[in-house]
mmCIF file of C-alpha atoms in Angstrom:
data_model
loop_
_atom_site.group_PDB
_atom_site.id
_atom_site.type_symbol
_atom_site.label_atom_id
_atom_site.label_comp_id
_atom_site.label_asym_id
_atom_site.label_seq_id
_atom_site.Cartn_x
_atom_site.Cartn_y
_atom_site.Cartn_z
ATOM 1 C CA SER H 1 27.780 14.009 -13.761
ATOM 2 C CA GLY H 2 30.211 11.956 -15.820
ATOM 3 C CA GLY H 3 31.067 9.501 -12.702
ATOM 4 C CA GLU H 4 30.543 5.767 -12.248
ATOM 5 C CA GLN H 5 26.920 4.472 -12.575
ATOM 6 C CA SER H 6 26.315 1.809 -10.032
ATOM 7 C CA PRO H 7 24.998 -1.366 -11.622
ATOM 8 C CA CYS H 8 21.708 -0.745 -9.742
ATOM 9 C CA LEU H 9 21.192 3.013 -11.280
ATOM 10 C CA PHE H 10 22.101 1.480 -14.874
ATOM 11 C CA GLN H 11 19.533 -0.987 -14.414
ATOM 12 C CA PHE H 12 16.827 1.775 -13.271
ATOM 13 C CA ARG H 13 17.669 3.566 -16.665
ATOM 14 C CA GLU H 14 17.367 0.744 -18.525
ATOM 15 C CA ASP H 15 13.886 -0.563 -17.021
ATOM 16 C CA GLY H 16 12.450 2.739 -15.798
ATOM 17 C CA PHE H 17 11.918 0.651 -12.245
ATOM 18 C CA LEU H 18 14.064 -0.806 -9.551
ATOM 19 C CA VAL H 19 13.522 -3.172 -6.697
ATOM 20 C CA LEU H 20 15.337 -2.655 -3.551
ATOM 21 C CA GLU H 21 14.707 -5.464 -1.600
ATOM 22 C CA HIS H 22 14.630 -4.882 2.386
ATOM 23 C CA PHE H 23 15.548 -1.209 2.373
ATOM 24 C CA PHE H 24 13.331 -0.598 5.140
ATOM 25 C CA THR H 25 13.169 -2.676 8.559
ATOM 26 C CA ALA H 26 10.207 -5.035 9.621
ATOM 27 C CA GLU H 27 10.110 -2.237 12.974
ATOM 28 C CA GLU H 28 9.718 0.779 10.091
ATOM 29 C CA CYS H 29 6.894 -1.110 8.415
ATOM 30 C CA ASP H 30 4.958 -1.767 11.567
ATOM 31 C CA SER H 31 5.446 1.625 12.996
ATOM 32 C CA MET H 32 3.704 2.984 9.625
ATOM 33 C CA ARG H 33 1.102 0.369 9.893
ATOM 34 C CA SER H 34 0.404 1.428 13.683
ATOM 35 C CA ALA H 35 0.150 4.747 12.644
ATOM 36 C CA ILE H 36 -2.411 4.240 10.024
ATOM 37 C CA ARG H 37 -4.620 2.513 12.529
ATOM 38 C CA ARG H 38 -4.101 5.567 15.052
ATOM 39 C CA ILE H 39 -4.967 7.877 11.892
ATOM 40 C CA ILE H 40 -8.314 5.623 10.876
ATOM 41 C CA ALA H 41 -9.452 5.438 14.835
ATOM 42 C CA GLY H 42 -9.730 9.488 14.542
ATOM 43 C CA MET H 43 -11.165 9.249 11.054
ATOM 44 C CA GLU H 44 -14.490 11.316 10.633
ATOM 45 C CA VAL H 45 -16.467 9.755 7.487
ATOM 46 C CA PRO H 46 -16.228 12.772 4.948
ATOM 47 C CA PRO H 47 -19.918 14.089 4.627
ATOM 48 C CA HIS H 48 -19.920 13.517 0.463
ATOM 49 C CA CYS H 49 -19.735 9.822 1.290
ATOM 50 C CA ARG H 50 -22.600 9.910 4.026
ATOM 51 C CA THR H 51 -25.342 11.905 1.759
ATOM 52 C CA GLU H 52 -28.000 9.571 0.395
ATOM 53 C CA PHE H 53 -28.214 9.082 -3.308
ATOM 54 C CA SER H 54 -31.597 9.937 -4.584
ATOM 55 C CA THR H 55 -32.410 13.090 -7.314
ATOM 56 C CA LYS H 56 -30.322 13.454 -10.091
ATOM 57 C CA GLU H 57 -29.461 16.899 -8.774
ATOM 58 C CA GLU H 58 -28.143 15.311 -5.298
ATOM 59 C CA GLU H 59 -26.187 12.875 -7.274
ATOM 60 C CA GLN H 60 -24.415 16.013 -8.925
ATOM 61 C CA LEU H 61 -23.896 17.580 -5.786
ATOM 62 C CA GLN H 62 -22.452 14.675 -4.419
ATOM 63 C CA ALA H 63 -19.977 13.957 -7.131
ATOM 64 C CA GLN H 64 -19.192 17.558 -6.987
ATOM 65 C CA GLY H 65 -18.738 17.202 -2.936
ATOM 66 C CA SER H 66 -16.583 14.350 -3.714
ATOM 67 C CA SER H 67 -14.535 15.892 -6.239
ATOM 68 C CA ASP H 68 -13.847 18.871 -4.235
ATOM 69 C CA TYR H 69 -12.735 16.588 -1.724
ATOM 70 C CA PHE H 70 -10.194 15.224 -3.745
ATOM 71 C CA LEU H 71 -9.116 18.201 -5.447
ATOM 72 C CA THR H 72 -8.350 19.771 -2.180
ATOM 73 C CA SER H 73 -6.682 16.668 -0.469
ATOM 74 C CA GLY H 74 -3.056 17.545 -1.701
ATOM 75 C CA ASP H 75 -2.441 19.185 1.663
ATOM 76 C CA LYS H 76 -4.377 17.163 3.933
ATOM 77 C CA ILE H 77 -4.867 13.637 5.185
ATOM 78 C CA ARG H 78 -7.862 12.507 4.066
ATOM 79 C CA PHE H 79 -9.827 9.172 3.216
ATOM 80 C CA PHE H 80 -11.121 7.406 -0.025
ATOM 81 C CA PHE H 81 -13.089 4.312 -0.192
ATOM 82 C CA GLU H 82 -13.693 1.016 -2.051
ATOM 83 C CA LYS H 83 -16.583 0.755 -3.982
ATOM 84 C CA GLY H 84 -20.116 -0.754 -2.571
ATOM 85 C CA VAL H 85 -18.938 -0.227 1.114
ATOM 86 C CA LEU H 86 -21.625 2.329 2.162
ATOM 87 C CA ASP H 87 -25.292 1.609 1.914
ATOM 88 C CA GLU H 88 -27.391 4.450 0.810
ATOM 89 C CA ARG H 89 -27.581 6.059 4.244
ATOM 90 C CA GLY H 90 -23.859 6.208 4.044
ATOM 91 C CA ASN H 91 -23.428 3.420 6.917
ATOM 92 C CA PHE H 92 -20.351 0.853 6.649
ATOM 93 C CA LEU H 93 -21.603 -2.463 5.361
ATOM 94 C CA ILE H 94 -17.970 -3.658 6.555
ATOM 95 C CA PRO H 95 -15.775 -2.359 9.417
ATOM 96 C CA LYS H 96 -14.658 1.279 8.119
ATOM 97 C CA GLU H 97 -11.108 -0.256 8.654
ATOM 98 C CA LYS H 98 -11.470 -2.727 5.938
ATOM 99 C CA SER H 99 -13.344 -0.187 3.400
ATOM 100 C CA ILE H 100 -10.593 2.389 2.855
ATOM 101 C CA SER H 101 -8.916 2.258 -0.182
ATOM 102 C CA LYS H 102 -6.506 4.912 0.576
ATOM 103 C CA ILE H 103 -5.477 7.387 2.537
ATOM 104 C CA GLY H 104 -3.729 10.625 0.860
ATOM 105 C CA HIS H 105 -2.067 12.895 -0.183
ATOM 106 C CA ALA H 106 -0.144 14.919 2.510
ATOM 107 C CA LEU H 107 0.885 12.071 5.292
ATOM 108 C CA HIS H 108 4.302 13.233 4.489
ATOM 109 C CA ALA H 109 3.760 16.487 5.714
ATOM 110 C CA HIS H 110 1.239 16.001 8.625
ATOM 111 C CA ASP H 111 2.104 12.558 10.180
ATOM 112 C CA PRO H 112 5.203 12.183 12.139
ATOM 113 C CA VAL H 113 5.883 8.677 11.444
ATOM 114 C CA PHE H 114 5.334 9.200 7.484
ATOM 115 C CA LYS H 115 7.317 12.353 7.905
ATOM 116 C CA GLN H 116 10.460 10.513 9.318
ATOM 117 C CA ILE H 117 10.328 7.814 6.744
ATOM 118 C CA THR H 118 9.829 10.008 3.573
ATOM 119 C CA HIS H 119 12.977 12.084 4.868
ATOM 120 C CA SER H 120 14.731 9.173 6.225
ATOM 121 C CA SER H 121 18.510 9.286 5.763
ATOM 122 C CA LYS H 122 18.539 6.222 3.345
ATOM 123 C CA VAL H 123 16.001 7.736 1.248
ATOM 124 C CA GLN H 124 17.624 11.080 1.271
ATOM 125 C CA GLU H 125 21.080 8.927 0.239
ATOM 126 C CA LEU H 126 19.166 7.268 -2.545
ATOM 127 C CA GLY H 127 18.049 10.619 -3.855
ATOM 128 C CA ARG H 128 21.738 11.754 -4.143
ATOM 129 C CA LYS H 129 22.680 8.483 -5.652
ATOM 130 C CA LEU H 130 20.079 8.935 -8.274
ATOM 131 C CA GLY H 131 21.730 12.269 -8.855
ATOM 132 C CA LEU H 132 18.683 14.509 -7.890
ATOM 133 C CA GLU H 133 19.836 18.147 -7.238
ATOM 134 C CA ARG H 134 16.577 19.872 -5.803
ATOM 135 C CA PRO H 135 14.036 16.990 -5.035
ATOM 136 C CA VAL H 136 10.585 18.106 -3.295
ATOM 137 C CA VAL H 137 8.101 15.332 -2.438
ATOM 138 C CA VAL H 138 4.682 16.348 -4.166
ATOM 139 C CA GLN H 139 2.275 13.861 -2.749
ATOM 140 C CA SER H 140 2.042 10.709 -0.667
ATOM 141 C CA MET H 141 -0.398 7.886 -0.227
ATOM 142 C CA TYR H 142 -1.236 5.069 2.081
ATOM 143 C CA ILE H 143 -2.760 2.138 0.069
ATOM 144 C CA PHE H 144 -4.544 -0.634 1.341
ATOM 145 C CA LYS H 145 -5.470 -3.062 -1.302
ATOM 146 C CA GLN H 146 -8.184 -4.720 0.814
ATOM 147 C CA PRO H 147 -8.228 -8.721 0.798
ATOM 148 C CA GLY H 148 -11.364 -9.660 -1.949
ATOM 149 C CA ILE H 149 -12.173 -6.021 -2.578
ATOM 150 C CA GLY H 150 -9.076 -3.997 -3.304
ATOM 151 C CA GLY H 151 -9.524 -3.070 -6.920
ATOM 152 C CA GLU H 152 -7.364 -3.277 -9.817
ATOM 153 C CA VAL H 153 -5.125 -0.524 -10.799
ATOM 154 C CA THR H 154 -5.275 -0.237 -14.945
ATOM 155 C CA PRO H 155 -1.924 0.324 -16.782
ATOM 156 C CA HIS H 156 -1.050 3.877 -16.682
ATOM 157 C CA GLN H 157 1.944 6.083 -16.135
ATOM 158 C CA ASP H 158 2.418 8.327 -12.889
ATOM 159 C CA ALA H 159 3.111 11.473 -15.232
ATOM 160 C CA THR H 160 -0.136 11.334 -16.792
ATOM 161 C CA PHE H 161 -1.540 12.548 -13.291
ATOM 162 C CA LEU H 162 1.839 14.284 -12.338
ATOM 163 C CA HIS H 163 2.810 16.091 -15.452
ATOM 164 C CA THR H 164 6.011 18.108 -15.341
ATOM 165 C CA GLU H 165 7.933 20.025 -18.229
ATOM 166 C CA PRO H 166 10.141 18.126 -19.199
ATOM 167 C CA LEU H 167 9.056 14.892 -18.628
ATOM 168 C CA GLY H 168 11.561 12.348 -16.625
ATOM 169 C CA ARG H 169 11.538 14.509 -13.396
ATOM 170 C CA VAL H 170 8.782 12.462 -11.297
ATOM 171 C CA LEU H 171 9.913 9.376 -9.693
ATOM 172 C CA GLY H 172 7.914 7.214 -6.994
ATOM 173 C CA PHE H 173 8.949 5.668 -4.314
ATOM 174 C CA TRP H 174 6.912 2.345 -3.325
ATOM 175 C CA ILE H 175 7.205 0.493 0.166
ATOM 176 C CA ALA H 176 5.599 -2.745 0.541
ATOM 177 C CA LEU H 177 4.270 -2.769 4.134
ATOM 178 C CA GLU H 178 3.686 -6.593 3.920
ATOM 179 C CA ASP H 179 4.589 -9.083 1.286
ATOM 180 C CA ALA H 180 3.159 -8.174 -2.068
ATOM 181 C CA THR H 181 2.310 -11.351 -4.052
ATOM 182 C CA GLN H 182 0.964 -12.167 -7.131
ATOM 183 C CA GLU H 183 -2.148 -13.381 -5.287
ATOM 184 C CA ASN H 184 -2.725 -10.066 -3.296
ATOM 185 C CA GLY H 185 -1.929 -7.673 -6.059
ATOM 186 C CA CYS H 186 1.888 -6.942 -6.486
ATOM 187 C CA LEU H 187 2.503 -4.518 -9.377
ATOM 188 C CA TRP H 188 3.479 -5.466 -12.897
ATOM 189 C CA PHE H 189 5.619 -3.315 -15.423
ATOM 190 C CA ILE H 190 6.715 -3.105 -19.067
ATOM 191 C CA PRO H 191 10.319 -3.043 -18.810
ATOM 192 C CA GLY H 192 11.659 -0.003 -20.713
ATOM 193 C CA SER H 193 8.318 1.554 -21.461
ATOM 194 C CA HIS H 194 9.343 4.765 -19.710
ATOM 195 C CA THR H 195 11.166 5.995 -22.962
ATOM 196 C CA ASN H 196 8.293 6.841 -25.105
ATOM 197 C CA GLY H 197 6.861 9.944 -23.516
ATOM 198 C CA ILE H 198 2.958 9.959 -22.486
ATOM 199 C CA THR H 199 -0.135 9.536 -24.406
ATOM 200 C CA ARG H 200 -2.517 10.886 -21.658
ATOM 201 C CA ARG H 201 -3.029 13.257 -19.197
ATOM 202 C CA MET H 202 -5.513 13.950 -16.425
ATOM 203 C CA VAL H 203 -6.265 17.994 -15.953
ATOM 204 C CA ARG H 204 -8.194 20.129 -14.143
ATOM 205 C CA ALA H 205 -11.564 20.500 -15.741
ATOM 206 C CA ALA H 206 -12.900 23.893 -16.299
ATOM 207 C CA PRO H 207 -14.853 25.441 -13.296
ATOM 208 C CA GLY H 208 -18.485 24.702 -13.223
ATOM 209 C CA THR H 209 -18.214 21.427 -15.050
ATOM 210 C CA SER H 210 -19.645 18.289 -13.402
ATOM 211 C CA THR H 211 -16.521 16.425 -13.080
ATOM 212 C CA CYS H 212 -13.162 17.718 -11.380
ATOM 213 C CA VAL H 213 -11.058 16.569 -13.949
ATOM 214 C CA GLU H 214 -10.692 15.045 -17.370
ATOM 215 C CA PHE H 215 -8.563 13.243 -19.625
ATOM 216 C CA VAL H 216 -6.417 14.532 -22.653
ATOM 217 C CA GLY H 217 -5.710 11.915 -24.980
ATOM 218 C CA SER H 218 -5.991 8.036 -24.452
ATOM 219 C CA GLU H 219 -4.480 5.087 -22.819
ATOM 220 C CA PRO H 220 -3.086 2.744 -25.821
ATOM 221 C CA ALA H 221 -4.057 -1.229 -25.546
ATOM 222 C CA TYR H 222 -0.908 -2.698 -23.976
ATOM 223 C CA ASP H 223 0.063 -5.887 -24.422
ATOM 224 C CA ASP H 224 -0.677 -8.148 -21.510
ATOM 225 C CA SER H 225 2.356 -10.468 -22.262
ATOM 226 C CA GLN H 226 4.921 -7.420 -22.005
ATOM 227 C CA PHE H 227 3.834 -6.941 -18.237
ATOM 228 C CA ILE H 228 6.335 -8.582 -15.818
ATOM 229 C CA PRO H 229 5.114 -9.334 -12.177
ATOM 230 C CA LEU H 230 7.416 -7.740 -9.347
ATOM 231 C CA PRO H 231 6.483 -9.542 -6.225
ATOM 232 C CA ILE H 232 8.622 -8.011 -3.347
ATOM 233 C CA SER H 233 8.935 -8.902 0.474
ATOM 234 C CA LYS H 234 7.823 -6.698 3.492
ATOM 235 C CA GLY H 235 10.199 -3.397 3.804
ATOM 236 C CA GLY H 236 11.123 -3.685 -0.116
ATOM 237 C CA LEU H 237 11.072 -0.530 -2.132
ATOM 238 C CA ILE H 238 10.224 -0.252 -5.468
ATOM 239 C CA LEU H 239 11.606 2.923 -7.493
ATOM 240 C CA ILE H 240 9.085 4.065 -10.084
ATOM 241 C CA HIS H 241 10.086 6.464 -13.113
ATOM 242 C CA GLY H 242 7.385 8.730 -14.083
ATOM 243 C CA GLU H 243 6.523 7.295 -17.418
ATOM 244 C CA VAL H 244 6.876 3.674 -17.062
ATOM 245 C CA VAL H 245 3.981 1.439 -17.501
ATOM 246 C CA HIS H 246 2.740 -0.267 -14.858
ATOM 247 C CA LYS H 247 -0.695 -2.114 -13.179
ATOM 248 C CA SER H 248 -1.956 -3.998 -10.480
ATOM 249 C CA GLU H 249 -4.537 -6.693 -10.493
ATOM 250 C CA LEU H 250 -7.560 -7.066 -8.151
ATOM 251 C CA ASN H 251 -6.697 -8.537 -4.470
ATOM 252 C CA SER H 252 -8.215 -12.167 -5.045
ATOM 253 C CA SER H 253 -6.482 -13.514 -1.859
ATOM 254 C CA ASP H 254 -7.481 -12.955 1.930
ATOM 255 C CA SER H 255 -4.726 -11.086 2.734
ATOM 256 C CA SER H 256 -4.244 -7.189 2.432
ATOM 257 C CA ARG H 257 -1.200 -5.578 0.671
ATOM 258 C CA HIS H 258 -0.619 -2.353 2.646
ATOM 259 C CA VAL H 259 1.935 0.202 0.832
ATOM 260 C CA PHE H 260 3.365 3.410 1.615
ATOM 261 C CA THR H 261 3.984 5.359 -1.580
ATOM 262 C CA PHE H 262 5.372 9.043 -2.279
ATOM 263 C CA HIS H 263 6.304 10.925 -5.326
ATOM 264 C CA VAL H 264 9.096 13.278 -5.687
ATOM 265 C CA MET H 265 10.132 15.772 -8.429
ATOM 266 C CA GLU H 266 13.328 17.281 -9.272
ATOM 267 C CA ALA H 267 12.560 20.816 -8.941
ATOM 268 C CA LYS H 268 15.806 22.202 -10.594
ATOM 269 C CA ASP H 269 14.991 23.490 -14.227
ATOM 270 C CA THR H 270 11.389 21.617 -14.086
ATOM 271 C CA SER H 271 7.819 23.289 -14.106
ATOM 272 C CA TRP H 272 5.271 21.689 -12.226
ATOM 273 C CA SER H 273 2.071 21.680 -14.410
ATOM 274 C CA LYS H 274 -0.854 24.244 -13.482
ATOM 275 C CA GLU H 275 -3.474 21.940 -14.932
ATOM 276 C CA ASN H 276 -2.142 19.041 -12.338
ATOM 277 C CA TRP H 277 -4.952 18.064 -10.337
ATOM 278 C CA LEU H 278 -2.432 18.418 -7.694
ATOM 279 C CA GLN H 279 -1.061 21.702 -6.577
ATOM 280 C CA PRO H 280 1.237 23.078 -3.927
ATOM 281 C CA THR H 281 -0.593 25.502 -1.569
ATOM 282 C CA PRO H 282 0.604 28.468 0.568
ATOM 283 C CA GLU H 283 0.103 26.142 3.486
ATOM 284 C CA LEU H 284 2.252 23.472 2.208
ATOM 285 C CA PRO H 285 4.806 24.364 -0.823
ATOM 286 C CA PHE H 286 6.331 21.097 -1.931
ATOM 287 C CA PRO H 287 8.741 20.458 0.807
ATOM 288 C CA SER H 288 12.490 19.771 0.125
ATOM 289 C CA LEU H 289 13.378 15.857 0.268
ATOM 290 C CA TYR H 290 16.683 16.749 1.487
ATOM 291 C CA THR H 291 16.777 18.148 5.306
#
């Protein structure tokens, strides 16, 4: 539509990202943190995390269990751990709530608090401002970035993992549930890097291979000096274009950096790749963002 573009939307199209401070209230952030505490309290540790490493064959079975657990997590609430937090018997070396890396990938469908946030009127209104006609929610994640061990996320484009034809149809909503600072692992972006397509894709591997996914193509070496940090305070939202290059560093601080993030696809005239690890299921077709 050829209407007036607001300055912030112009900025988003220029940069490939947009920072909206104080988009959610402190109360909304705290309700998400309480909801995740409730989910962790009821967590059963996945069996593949508990098996003992011994023979090569068992390691392969463990890897396969782990990959099946990941591949079938699109319509469930599942738990993913930081490296080195379990001993060889699968017992936690640190408290379990401090060991989780992320919880995904269908919080938006199965938990009332995350569902309410994902479909909140201000998110829907933003979708309309962005000109989204038939947005659907494809996945959601709660990311902990634990103090001291929250690992770095290397430079990447979300469309590497969530591929569409044509490109440019995937959008991330990234919500800071605590202040995100340079010390605790805020996001870094290369402004304008969303205009050159993608160089790497993660695709489902052929059945029977030992890994569940494989990468096609490679990530170029990015120039570190091109990245700018985007610290943001609690309640802030960062909109992330599917092809913009971004990363986060290791959390070396003693405070966590909790985030709730979800991805939306403009479904109008778009096809979702059958090779993506994440697929809609009969139990959970991608729900409309608009209610």
